[in-house]
Amino acid sequence: MKNERFCDCYAKYQRYVIRLAYERVKDHEAAEDISQTVFMSFYQHMDCVYPGAEKCWLFRCTRNAAIDYIRKICRKPEMGMDEDVLEGAANGVPGGTRTMEIEISMDNEDLILRIMGELKSTHPLWYETVYLICVEELTYEEAAECLGVAPGVLRSRIHRARVFVRERFGGED
């Protein structure tokens, strides 16, 4: 019975878990490793996961495993920017364009981090909602299921969060 449930969940959610991990770490091999870790953990703790809540459990576990992976990578001093980006910036060759794209992306990322930080500190429920919808790209129904609320409540939260962000950060990029 346990093996059957595991095989069903693995077949149904393997691609979902890899996609979630890849969105965080931007490395396909690392995403596959994270997926293996998540499903090993799922197999070990499957008895504690309510039937029907597997997707939410896998979502949380994948998110946490990806965060752990990123923290681990950040602690390694030899990890840095790609050499071609550094060479391009130094020599003014096409890598420099890539560097400019990275700078623009970092500016947007800074604004997003400020918005998410503000939401997290002032309105944690809105933060969770925005995170699931905008960052993890879950449907409203999936996010409502993960949060344990009705879809109407979730829509209300996302609307209020958007109004808050427009009022607070509307003049910025």
N, CA, C and O atoms as a DFTB+ gen file, in Angstrom:
692 C
 N C O
     1  1       0.823      -1.201       0.000
     2  2       0.000       0.000       0.000
     3  2       0.869       1.268       0.000
     4  3       0.615       2.211      -0.749
     5  1       1.906       1.265       0.866
     6  2       2.785       2.423       0.958
     7  2       3.530       2.641      -0.356
     8  3       3.638       3.769      -0.837
     9  1       4.042       1.555      -0.932
    10  2       4.762       1.671      -2.197
    11  2       3.856       2.164      -3.315
    12  3       4.280       2.943      -4.169
    13  1       2.609       1.711      -3.307
    14  2       1.654       2.125      -4.335
    15  2       1.370       3.627      -4.225
    16  3       1.346       4.338      -5.229
    17  1       1.157       4.097      -2.998
    18  2       0.909       5.536      -2.791
    19  2       2.119       6.353      -3.220
    20  3       1.980       7.392      -3.866
    21  1       3.308       5.875      -2.855
    22  2       4.525       6.590      -3.232
    23  2       4.671       6.644      -4.751
    24  3       4.949       7.703      -5.313
    25  1       4.486       5.510      -5.409
    26  2       4.616       5.474      -6.875
    27  2       3.606       6.388      -7.553
    28  3       3.934       7.055      -8.534
    29  1       2.381       6.423      -7.040
    30  2       1.362       7.312      -7.599
    31  2       1.776       8.772      -7.456
    32  3       1.693       9.542      -8.413
    33  1       2.222       9.148      -6.262
    34  2       2.637      10.540      -6.020
    35  2       3.868      10.892      -6.839
    36  3       3.966      11.995      -7.376
    37  1       4.798       9.965      -6.934
    38  2       6.009      10.221      -7.708
    39  2       5.667      10.453      -9.173
    40  3       6.158      11.398      -9.791
    41  1       4.831       9.594      -9.719
    42  2       4.445       9.730     -11.125
    43  2       3.680      11.029     -11.361
    44  3       3.848      11.678     -12.393
    45  1       2.850      11.399     -10.411
    46  2       1.992      12.572     -10.567
    47  2       2.742      13.880     -10.354
    48  3       2.461      14.865     -11.037
    49  1       3.703      13.914      -9.409
    50  2       4.295      15.187      -8.988
    51  2       5.791      15.326      -9.249
    52  3       6.372      16.346      -8.879
    53  1       6.425      14.358      -9.862
    54  2       7.866      14.450     -10.069
    55  2       8.241      15.689     -10.886
    56  3       9.135      16.439     -10.492
    57  1       7.582      15.906     -11.994
    58  2       7.897      17.064     -12.844
    59  2       7.600      18.370     -12.121
    60  3       8.326      19.350     -12.286
    61  1       6.539      18.390     -11.324
    62  2       6.169      19.562     -10.530
    63  2       7.284      19.907      -9.545
    64  3       7.671      21.069      -9.419
    65  1       7.796      18.898      -8.852
    66  2       8.853      19.114      -7.861
    67  2      10.128      19.599      -8.545
    68  3      10.773      20.527      -8.057
    69  1      10.497      18.987      -9.664
    70  2      11.700      19.424     -10.387
    71  2      11.532      20.857     -10.870
    72  3      12.471      21.648     -10.783
    73  1      10.357      21.203     -11.375
    74  2      10.114      22.568     -11.854
    75  2      10.234      23.574     -10.716
    76  3      10.861      24.621     -10.876
    77  1       9.637      23.265      -9.570
    78  2       9.730      24.166      -8.425
    79  2      11.178      24.351      -7.986
    80  3      11.615      25.469      -7.712
    81  1      11.910      23.258      -7.922
    82  2      13.316      23.337      -7.516
    83  2      14.125      24.129      -8.539
    84  3      14.963      24.949      -8.164
    85  1      13.882      23.892      -9.818
    86  2      14.628      24.599     -10.862
    87  2      14.359      26.101     -10.827
    88  3      15.270      26.900     -11.041
    89  1      13.119      26.487     -10.558
    90  2      12.795      27.910     -10.488
    91  2      13.601      28.608      -9.401
    92  3      13.913      29.793      -9.519
    93  1      13.933      27.889      -8.359
    94  2      14.710      28.459      -7.255
    95  2      16.206      28.455      -7.529
    96  3      16.877      29.470      -7.342
    97  1      16.737      27.301      -7.977
    98  2      18.194      27.149      -8.047
    99  2      18.763      27.401      -9.439
   100  3      19.971      27.592      -9.573
   101  1      17.940      27.408     -10.466
   102  2      18.359      27.662     -11.857
   103  2      19.454      26.706     -12.328
   104  3      20.330      27.091     -13.103
   105  1      19.402      25.468     -11.861
   106  2      20.364      24.445     -12.246
   107  2      19.606      23.124     -12.326
   108  3      19.084      22.632     -11.325
   109  1      19.554      22.557     -13.534
   110  2      18.731      21.360     -13.739
   111  2      19.229      20.165     -12.921
   112  3      18.428      19.437     -12.334
   113  1      20.546      19.963     -12.883
   114  2      21.076      18.830     -12.116
   115  2      20.777      18.997     -10.628
   116  3      20.406      18.037      -9.953
   117  1      20.939      20.207     -10.124
   118  2      20.638      20.460      -8.708
   119  2      19.147      20.253      -8.445
   120  3      18.768      19.725      -7.400
   121  1      18.309      20.665      -9.383
   122  2      16.859      20.481      -9.226
   123  2      16.509      18.995      -9.163
   124  3      15.647      18.589      -8.384
   125  1      17.173      18.195      -9.978
   126  2      16.928      16.754      -9.934
   127  2      17.405      16.152      -8.608
   128  3      16.749      15.273      -8.050
   129  1      18.543      16.629      -8.112
   130  2      19.032      16.156      -6.807
   131  2      18.065      16.535      -5.693
   132  3      17.783      15.734      -4.802
   133  1      17.566      17.753      -5.753
   134  2      16.593      18.210      -4.761
   135  2      15.335      17.355      -4.837
   136  3      14.764      16.987      -3.810
   137  1      14.907      17.042      -6.054
   138  2      13.737      16.194      -6.244
   139  2      13.936      14.830      -5.587
   140  3      13.034      14.320      -4.924
   141  1      15.106      14.249      -5.772
   142  2      15.384      12.955      -5.135
   143  2      15.323      13.073      -3.616
   144  3      14.752      12.214      -2.945
   145  1      15.906      14.127      -3.083
   146  2      15.894      14.343      -1.639
   147  2      14.463      14.496      -1.128
   148  3      14.098      13.925      -0.101
   149  1      13.668      15.262      -1.846
   150  2      12.285      15.496      -1.445
   151  2      11.491      14.198      -1.453
   152  3      10.750      13.919      -0.510
   153  1      11.637      13.408      -2.500
   154  2      10.869      12.161      -2.568
   155  2      11.374      11.109      -1.580
   156  3      10.596      10.277      -1.114
   157  1      12.653      11.140      -1.260
   158  2      13.149      10.248      -0.204
   159  2      12.528      10.639       1.134
   160  3      12.107       9.782       1.912
   161  1      12.479      11.922       1.385
   162  2      11.872      12.415       2.618
   163  2      10.377      12.090       2.641
   164  3       9.833      11.704       3.676
   165  1       9.730      12.247       1.504
   166  2       8.308      11.919       1.414
   167  2       8.069      10.452       1.745
   168  3       7.139      10.117       2.479
   169  1       8.909       9.581       1.203
   170  2       8.752       8.150       1.471
   171  2       8.902       7.855       2.964
   172  3       8.167       7.042       3.524
   173  1       9.860       8.524       3.594
   174  2      10.098       8.299       5.022
   175  2       8.969       8.837       5.894
   176  3       8.658       8.255       6.933
   177  1       8.352       9.946       5.478
   178  2       7.333      10.606       6.296
   179  2       5.920      10.470       5.735
   180  3       5.006      11.169       6.171
   181  1       5.745       9.588       4.785
   182  2       4.476       9.450       4.089
   183  2       3.309       9.157       5.036
   184  3       2.184       9.587       4.781
   185  1       3.565       8.441       6.108
   186  2       2.494       8.098       7.050
   187  2       1.955       9.321       7.770
   188  3       0.825       9.305       8.256
   189  1       2.754      10.388       7.845
   190  2       2.335      11.618       8.524
   191  2       1.601      12.581       7.591
   192  3       0.992      13.547       8.049
   193  1       1.658      12.318       6.284
   194  2       1.036      13.208       5.301
   195  2      -0.376      12.715       5.014
   196  3      -0.576      11.571       4.605
   197  1      -1.340      13.582       5.232
   198  2      -2.728      13.213       4.981
   199  2      -2.953      12.956       3.496
   200  3      -2.420      13.675       2.651
   201  1      -3.739      11.934       3.178
   202  2      -4.077      11.706       1.765
   203  2      -4.786      12.942       1.196
   204  3      -5.720      13.470       1.800
   205  1      -4.333      13.381       0.049
   206  2      -4.887      14.574      -0.578
   207  2      -4.048      15.811      -0.313
   208  3      -4.215      16.822      -0.996
   209  1      -3.146      15.756       0.667
   210  2      -2.298      16.903       0.997
   211  2      -0.874      16.696       0.492
   212  3       0.034      17.436       0.872
   213  1      -0.679      15.713      -0.345
   214  2       0.665      15.384      -0.812
   215  2       1.308      16.535      -1.584
   216  3       2.491      16.822      -1.400
   217  1       0.536      17.192      -2.443
   218  2       1.104      18.255      -3.265
   219  2       1.591      19.405      -2.399
   220  3       2.677      19.936      -2.632
   221  1       0.816      19.791      -1.416
   222  2       1.227      20.871      -0.517
   223  2       2.465      20.472       0.270
   224  3       3.376      21.281       0.447
   225  1       2.505      19.232       0.745
   226  2       3.658      18.760       1.498
   227  2       4.899      18.783       0.614
   228  3       5.963      19.234       1.038
   229  1       4.757      18.298      -0.610
   230  2       5.885      18.286      -1.538
   231  2       6.326      19.702      -1.888
   232  3       7.520      19.962      -2.035
   233  1       5.374      20.614      -2.022
   234  2       5.688      22.013      -2.311
   235  2       6.555      22.593      -1.198
   236  3       7.608      23.175      -1.462
   237  1       6.110      22.432       0.041
   238  2       6.855      22.976       1.183
   239  2       8.232      22.338       1.306
   240  3       9.226      23.027       1.535
   241  1       8.283      21.042       1.155
   242  2       9.545      20.317       1.280
   243  2      10.513      20.731       0.165
   244  3      11.706      20.902       0.414
   245  1      10.012      20.889      -1.039
   246  2      10.849      21.310      -2.166
   247  2      11.384      22.714      -1.929
   248  3      12.566      22.980      -2.147
   249  1      10.518      23.603      -1.487
   250  2      10.941      24.972      -1.197
   251  2      12.046      24.978      -0.149
   252  3      13.065      25.648      -0.319
   253  1      11.848      24.244       0.917
   254  2      12.848      24.199       1.986
   255  2      14.153      23.561       1.521
   256  3      15.234      24.033       1.872
   257  1      14.057      22.496       0.737
   258  2      15.262      21.838       0.231
   259  2      16.032      22.752      -0.719
   260  3      17.263      22.759      -0.710
   261  1      15.323      23.513      -1.529
   262  2      15.983      24.456      -2.436
   263  2      16.669      25.575      -1.650
   264  3      17.781      25.983      -1.984
   265  1      16.014      26.056      -0.627
   266  2      16.622      27.096       0.220
   267  2      17.881      26.544       0.887
   268  3      18.907      27.222       0.935
   269  1      17.804      25.323       1.398
   270  2      18.980      24.700       2.007
   271  2      20.114      24.563       0.996
   272  3      21.275      24.807       1.325
   273  1      19.784      24.179      -0.223
   274  2      20.787      24.034      -1.272
   275  2      21.446      25.385      -1.566
   276  3      22.669      25.467      -1.678
   277  1      20.650      26.427      -1.691
   278  2      21.186      27.764      -1.981
   279  2      22.082      28.227      -0.840
   280  3      23.154      28.781      -1.086
   281  1      21.668      28.014       0.384
   282  2      22.507      28.386       1.532
   283  2      23.833      27.638       1.499
   284  3      24.887      28.212       1.774
   285  1      23.773      26.374       1.164
   286  2      24.984      25.557       1.106
   287  2      25.929      26.084       0.032
   288  3      27.135      26.187       0.256
   289  1      25.382      26.415      -1.124
   290  2      26.195      26.935      -2.226
   291  2      26.790      28.297      -1.861
   292  3      27.945      28.575      -2.185
   293  1      26.017      29.136      -1.195
   294  2      26.497      30.471      -0.834
   295  2      27.652      30.409       0.160
   296  3      28.472      31.326       0.210
   297  1      27.725      29.355       0.940
   298  2      28.809      29.222       1.912
   299  2      30.121      28.825       1.256
   300  3      31.185      29.005       1.848
   301  1      30.063      28.290       0.048
   302  2      31.288      27.868      -0.627
   303  2      31.977      29.093      -1.225
   304  3      31.379      29.776      -2.057
   305  1      33.215      29.391      -0.828
   306  2      33.883      30.594      -1.326
   307  2      34.285      30.522      -2.789
   308  3      34.456      31.563      -3.423
   309  1      34.444      29.315      -3.351
   310  2      34.895      29.226      -4.737
   311  2      33.788      29.511      -5.741
   312  3      34.064      29.653      -6.932
   313  1      32.547      29.597      -5.289
   314  2      31.450      29.867      -6.207
   315  2      31.394      31.363      -6.474
   316  3      31.497      32.163      -5.544
   317  1      31.234      31.748      -7.728
   318  2      31.152      33.154      -8.061
   319  2      30.461      33.334      -9.379
   320  3      29.744      32.451      -9.850
   321  1      30.682      34.501      -9.981
   322  2      30.076      34.769     -11.279
   323  2      30.775      33.931     -12.346
   324  3      31.924      33.520     -12.182
   325  1      30.069      33.693     -13.421
   326  2      30.654      32.963     -14.534
   327  2      31.864      33.732     -15.066
   328  3      31.858      34.962     -15.119
   329  1      32.897      32.989     -15.456
   330  2      34.104      33.636     -15.952
   331  2      33.837      34.434     -17.222
   332  3      34.431      35.493     -17.422
   333  1      32.948      33.939     -18.086
   334  2      32.685      34.666     -19.322
   335  2      32.018      36.009     -19.053
   336  3      32.232      36.960     -19.805
   337  1      31.226      36.106     -18.013
   338  2      30.609      37.378     -17.664
   339  2      31.674      38.339     -17.172
   340  3      31.689      39.507     -17.560
   341  1      32.570      37.850     -16.314
   342  2      33.632      38.702     -15.789
   343  2      34.564      39.160     -16.902
   344  3      34.941      40.331     -16.952
   345  1      34.941      38.242     -17.802
   346  2      35.807      38.615     -18.914
   347  2      35.128      39.624     -19.830
   348  3      35.756      40.580     -20.284
   349  1      33.856      39.410     -20.099
   350  2      33.120      40.332     -20.964
   351  2      33.032      41.716     -20.365
   352  3      33.150      42.707     -21.086
   353  1      32.830      41.805     -19.079
   354  2      32.760      43.107     -18.415
   355  2      34.120      43.791     -18.473
   356  3      34.188      45.006     -18.656
   357  1      35.202      43.034     -18.320
   358  2      36.538      43.610     -18.302
   359  2      36.988      44.022     -19.700
   360  3      37.663      45.041     -19.852
   361  1      36.632      43.256     -20.712
   362  2      37.137      43.496     -22.064
   363  2      36.158      44.234     -22.962
   364  3      36.511      44.584     -24.088
   365  1      34.948      44.477     -22.504
   366  2      33.966      45.173     -23.314
   367  2      33.434      44.339     -24.466
   368  3      32.944      44.904     -25.444
   369  1      33.511      43.044     -24.389
   370  2      32.993      42.164     -25.429
   371  2      31.581      41.730     -25.084
   372  3      31.079      42.103     -24.023
   373  1      30.911      40.948     -25.944
   374  2      29.513      40.631     -25.734
   375  2      29.119      40.208     -24.323
   376  3      27.960      40.379     -23.945
   377  1      30.032      39.669     -23.540
   378  2      29.704      39.347     -22.158
   379  2      29.262      40.581     -21.394
   380  3      28.504      40.477     -20.430
   381  1      29.734      41.760     -21.821
   382  2      29.352      43.010     -21.176
   383  2      27.858      43.258     -21.287
   384  3      27.247      43.769     -20.349
   385  1      27.260      42.906     -22.414
   386  2      25.815      43.022     -22.573
   387  2      25.119      42.130     -21.568
   388  3      24.118      42.509     -20.961
   389  1      25.655      40.960     -21.405
   390  2      25.093      40.029     -20.431
   391  2      25.200      40.610     -19.023
   392  3      24.295      40.443     -18.205
   393  1      26.309      41.293     -18.748
   394  2      26.490      41.928     -17.446
   395  2      25.442      43.011     -17.240
   396  3      24.890      43.147     -16.149
   397  1      25.165      43.791     -18.299
   398  2      24.148      44.835     -18.192
   399  2      22.786      44.216     -17.901
   400  3      22.024      44.736     -17.085
   401  1      22.479      43.101     -18.570
   402  2      21.219      42.404     -18.308
   403  2      21.148      41.944     -16.868
   404  3      20.092      42.013     -16.239
   405  1      22.269      41.475     -16.345
   406  2      22.308      41.028     -14.951
   407  2      22.066      42.218     -14.026
   408  3      21.349      42.085     -13.034
   409  1      22.651      43.383     -14.332
   410  2      22.451      44.566     -13.491
   411  2      20.989      44.990     -13.485
   412  3      20.446      45.310     -12.428
   413  1      20.344      44.997     -14.649
   414  2      18.931      45.353     -14.729
   415  2      18.109      44.354     -13.940
   416  3      17.204      44.731     -13.195
   417  1      18.425      43.082     -14.107
   418  2      17.718      42.046     -13.372
   419  2      17.905      42.222     -11.866
   420  3      16.971      42.009     -11.093
   421  1      19.109      42.611     -11.454
   422  2      19.379      42.807     -10.029
   423  2      18.597      44.000      -9.482
   424  3      18.142      43.965      -8.339
   425  1      18.432      45.069     -10.296
   426  2      17.622      46.207      -9.864
   427  2      16.186      45.774      -9.624
   428  3      15.591      46.110      -8.600
   429  1      15.627      45.020     -10.581
   430  2      14.267      44.513     -10.420
   431  2      14.185      43.581      -9.222
   432  3      13.216      43.613      -8.464
   433  1      15.202      42.758      -9.058
   434  2      15.213      41.820      -7.937
   435  2      15.260      42.567      -6.611
   436  3      14.640      42.149      -5.634
   437  1      16.002      43.680      -6.581
   438  2      16.072      44.484      -5.363
   439  2      14.696      45.037      -5.005
   440  3      14.290      44.993      -3.844
   441  1      13.980      45.558      -6.000
   442  2      12.632      46.076      -5.749
   443  2      11.709      44.953      -5.281
   444  3      10.938      45.135      -4.339
   445  1      11.783      43.814      -5.925
   446  2      10.939      42.681      -5.533
   447  2      11.252      42.253      -4.106
   448  3      10.344      41.976      -3.322
   449  1      12.538      42.198      -3.771
   450  2      12.917      41.818      -2.407
   451  2      12.416      42.832      -1.387
   452  3      11.988      42.454      -0.297
   453  1      12.463      44.121      -1.733
   454  2      11.946      45.148      -0.828
   455  2      10.438      45.006      -0.650
   456  3       9.925      45.122       0.463
   457  1       9.735      44.758      -1.742
   458  2       8.278      44.575      -1.674
   459  2       7.944      43.361      -0.826
   460  3       7.104      43.435       0.071
   461  1       8.602      42.243      -1.109
   462  2       8.309      41.021      -0.369
   463  2       8.686      41.163       1.104
   464  3       7.983      40.652       1.976
   465  1       9.787      41.853       1.386
   466  2      10.186      42.086       2.775
   467  2       9.165      42.924       3.524
   468  3       8.832      42.639       4.674
   469  1       8.673      43.959       2.860
   470  2       7.648      44.821       3.469
   471  2       6.364      44.035       3.720
   472  3       5.762      44.135       4.789
   473  1       5.954      43.254       2.723
   474  2       4.756      42.427       2.896
   475  2       4.937      41.436       4.043
   476  3       4.035      41.250       4.859
   477  1       6.096      40.808       4.099
   478  2       6.337      39.792       5.123
   479  2       6.296      40.394       6.524
   480  3       5.767      39.783       7.452
   481  1       6.853      41.588       6.672
   482  2       6.904      42.188       8.009
   483  2       5.572      42.819       8.419
   484  3       5.232      42.819       9.602
   485  1       4.822      43.351       7.469
   486  2       3.583      44.045       7.837
   487  2       2.332      43.204       7.666
   488  3       1.384      43.344       8.439
   489  1       2.311      42.339       6.672
   490  2       1.120      41.529       6.382
   491  2       1.534      40.112       6.007
   492  3       1.555      39.786       4.820
   493  1       1.866      39.256       6.976
   494  2       2.366      37.916       6.664
   495  2       1.401      37.049       5.843
   496  3       1.840      36.236       5.029
   497  1       0.103      37.218       6.050
   498  2      -0.854      36.419       5.269
   499  2      -0.838      36.841       3.803
   500  3      -0.924      36.002       2.907
   501  1      -0.727      38.130       3.571
   502  2      -0.639      38.611       2.190
   503  2       0.664      38.130       1.561
   504  3       0.698      37.745       0.392
   505  1       1.727      38.156       2.346
   506  2       3.027      37.703       1.845
   507  2       2.938      36.252       1.358
   508  3       3.371      35.937       0.249
   509  1       2.379      35.380       2.187
   510  2       2.250      33.974       1.790
   511  2       1.453      33.846       0.502
   512  3       1.810      33.075      -0.389
   513  1       0.382      34.600       0.415
   514  2      -0.482      34.546      -0.757
   515  2       0.263      35.012      -2.003
   516  3       0.239      34.332      -3.029
   517  1       0.920      36.162      -1.923
   518  2       1.665      36.707      -3.065
   519  2       2.791      35.754      -3.458
   520  3       3.045      35.534      -4.642
   521  1       3.454      35.200      -2.466
   522  2       4.554      34.282      -2.754
   523  2       4.068      33.076      -3.562
   524  3       4.672      32.709      -4.570
   525  1       2.989      32.474      -3.116
   526  2       2.493      31.283      -3.814
   527  2       2.002      31.605      -5.218
   528  3       2.243      30.844      -6.156
   529  1       1.308      32.743      -5.362
   530  2       0.739      33.102      -6.667
   531  2       1.799      33.649      -7.623
   532  3       1.882      33.212      -8.770
   533  1       2.601      34.592      -7.163
   534  2       3.519      35.308      -8.052
   535  2       4.894      34.668      -8.180
   536  3       5.492      34.701      -9.256
   537  1       5.395      34.098      -7.117
   538  2       6.737      33.525      -7.163
   539  2       6.681      32.052      -7.565
   540  3       7.368      31.629      -8.494
   541  1       5.868      31.284      -6.867
   542  2       5.786      29.852      -7.157
   543  2       4.830      29.547      -8.315
   544  3       4.774      28.417      -8.799
   545  1       4.085      30.559      -8.750
   546  2       3.186      30.458      -9.903
   547  2       2.148      29.351      -9.766
   548  3       1.846      28.646     -10.729
   549  1       1.607      29.206      -8.558
   550  2       0.518      28.268      -8.356
   551  2      -0.776      28.903      -8.839
   552  3      -0.894      30.128      -8.861
   553  1      -1.737      28.092      -9.222
   554  2      -3.054      28.627      -9.549
   555  2      -3.716      29.071      -8.249
   556  3      -3.270      28.695      -7.165
   557  1      -4.764      29.859      -8.351
   558  2      -5.468      30.309      -7.143
   559  2      -5.992      29.114      -6.351
   560  3      -5.955      29.108      -5.120
   561  1      -6.475      28.116      -7.064
   562  2      -7.010      26.938      -6.390
   563  2      -5.918      26.175      -5.648
   564  3      -6.124      25.743      -4.514
   565  1      -4.757      26.007      -6.282
   566  2      -3.642      25.320      -5.631
   567  2      -3.148      26.097      -4.418
   568  3      -2.883      25.513      -3.367
   569  1      -3.026      27.402      -4.562
   570  2      -2.564      28.231      -3.446
   571  2      -3.563      28.209      -2.304
   572  3      -3.175      28.129      -1.138
   573  1      -4.850      28.279      -2.628
   574  2      -5.878      28.223      -1.589
   575  2      -5.796      26.894      -0.844
   576  3      -5.940      26.856       0.378
   577  1      -5.570      25.821      -1.567
   578  2      -5.442      24.500      -0.938
   579  2      -4.219      24.455      -0.023
   580  3      -4.289      23.931       1.088
   581  1      -3.103      25.004      -0.491
   582  2      -1.886      25.010       0.328
   583  2      -2.070      25.833       1.602
   584  3      -1.556      25.470       2.660
   585  1      -2.797      26.928       1.498
   586  2      -2.998      27.802       2.652
   587  2      -4.177      27.368       3.512
   588  3      -4.347      27.853       4.630
   589  1      -4.990      26.457       2.993
   590  2      -6.138      25.976       3.747
   591  2      -7.263      26.989       3.851
   592  3      -7.961      27.048       4.863
   593  1      -7.441      27.795       2.795
   594  2      -8.510      28.793       2.769
   595  2      -9.353      28.597       1.510
   596  3      -8.961      27.893       0.580
   597  1     -10.509      29.231       1.508
   598  2     -11.370      29.181       0.323
   599  2     -10.757      30.051      -0.781
   600  3     -10.083      31.038      -0.484
   601  1     -10.982      29.698      -2.036
   602  2     -10.445      30.510      -3.136
   603  2     -10.879      31.974      -3.077
   604  3     -10.114      32.858      -3.464
   605  1     -12.096      32.243      -2.600
   606  2     -12.554      33.626      -2.471
   607  2     -11.731      34.413      -1.463
   608  3     -11.430      35.587      -1.680
   609  1     -11.373      33.775      -0.379
   610  2     -10.522      34.425       0.630
   611  2      -9.154      34.724       0.022
   612  3      -8.597      35.801       0.237
   613  1      -8.618      33.777      -0.733
   614  2      -7.328      33.976      -1.369
   615  2      -7.377      35.138      -2.353
   616  3      -6.459      35.957      -2.393
   617  1      -8.435      35.213      -3.141
   618  2      -8.568      36.321      -4.104
   619  2      -8.645      37.661      -3.388
   620  3      -8.086      38.651      -3.860
   621  1      -9.326      37.697      -2.265
   622  2      -9.421      38.921      -1.473
   623  2      -8.042      39.329      -0.962
   624  3      -7.676      40.504      -1.016
   625  1      -7.282      38.360      -0.467
   626  2      -5.932      38.650       0.039
   627  2      -5.023      39.171      -1.065
   628  3      -4.291      40.141      -0.864
   629  1      -5.066      38.536      -2.222
   630  2      -4.183      38.955      -3.309
   631  2      -4.571      40.351      -3.790
   632  3      -3.699      41.150      -4.132
   633  1      -5.867      40.650      -3.821
   634  2      -6.316      41.986      -4.216
   635  2      -5.813      43.037      -3.224
   636  3      -5.282      44.070      -3.630
   637  1      -5.978      42.778      -1.940
   638  2      -5.518      43.730      -0.921
   639  2      -4.008      43.914      -0.971
   640  3      -3.506      45.023      -0.794
   641  1      -3.290      42.826      -1.211
   642  2      -1.839      42.917      -1.304
   643  2      -1.428      43.758      -2.509
   644  3      -0.492      44.553      -2.417
   645  1      -2.105      43.595      -3.618
   646  2      -1.779      44.379      -4.817
   647  2      -2.055      45.862      -4.597
   648  3      -1.275      46.713      -5.024
   649  1      -3.167      46.170      -3.933
   650  2      -3.479      47.569      -3.614
   651  2      -2.388      48.145      -2.717
   652  3      -1.918      49.259      -2.948
   653  1      -1.988      47.398      -1.708
   654  2      -0.935      47.825      -0.792
   655  2       0.362      48.102      -1.553
   656  3       0.998      49.133      -1.338
   657  1       0.754      47.188      -2.438
   658  2       2.000      47.344      -3.190
   659  2       1.916      48.565      -4.110
   660  3       2.880      49.325      -4.208
   661  1       0.780      48.765      -4.783
   662  2       0.621      49.936      -5.660
   663  2       0.733      51.230      -4.865
   664  3       1.401      52.171      -5.294
   665  1       0.077      51.279      -3.701
   666  2       0.129      52.500      -2.892
   667  2       1.525      52.743      -2.337
   668  3       1.988      53.882      -2.298
   669  1       2.190      51.692      -1.913
   670  2       3.485      51.818      -1.248
   671  2       4.642      51.975      -2.233
   672  3       5.577      52.729      -1.962
   673  1       4.597      51.276      -3.371
   674  2       5.722      51.242      -4.302
   675  2       5.337      51.696      -5.702
   676  3       6.099      51.465      -6.641
   677  1       4.198      52.326      -5.874
   678  2       3.696      52.682      -7.200
   679  2       4.593      53.579      -7.999
   680  3       4.596      53.484      -9.226
   681  1       5.359      54.450      -7.370
   682  2       6.224      55.390      -8.084
   683  2       7.540      54.804      -8.529
   684  3       8.288      55.460      -9.255
   685  1       7.850      53.581      -8.113
   686  2       9.123      52.971      -8.491
   687  2       8.933      52.109      -9.713
   688  3       7.803      51.821     -10.109
   689  1      10.048      51.688     -10.324
   690  2      10.029      50.873     -11.556
   691  2       8.780      50.091     -11.602
   692  3       8.557      49.338     -12.550
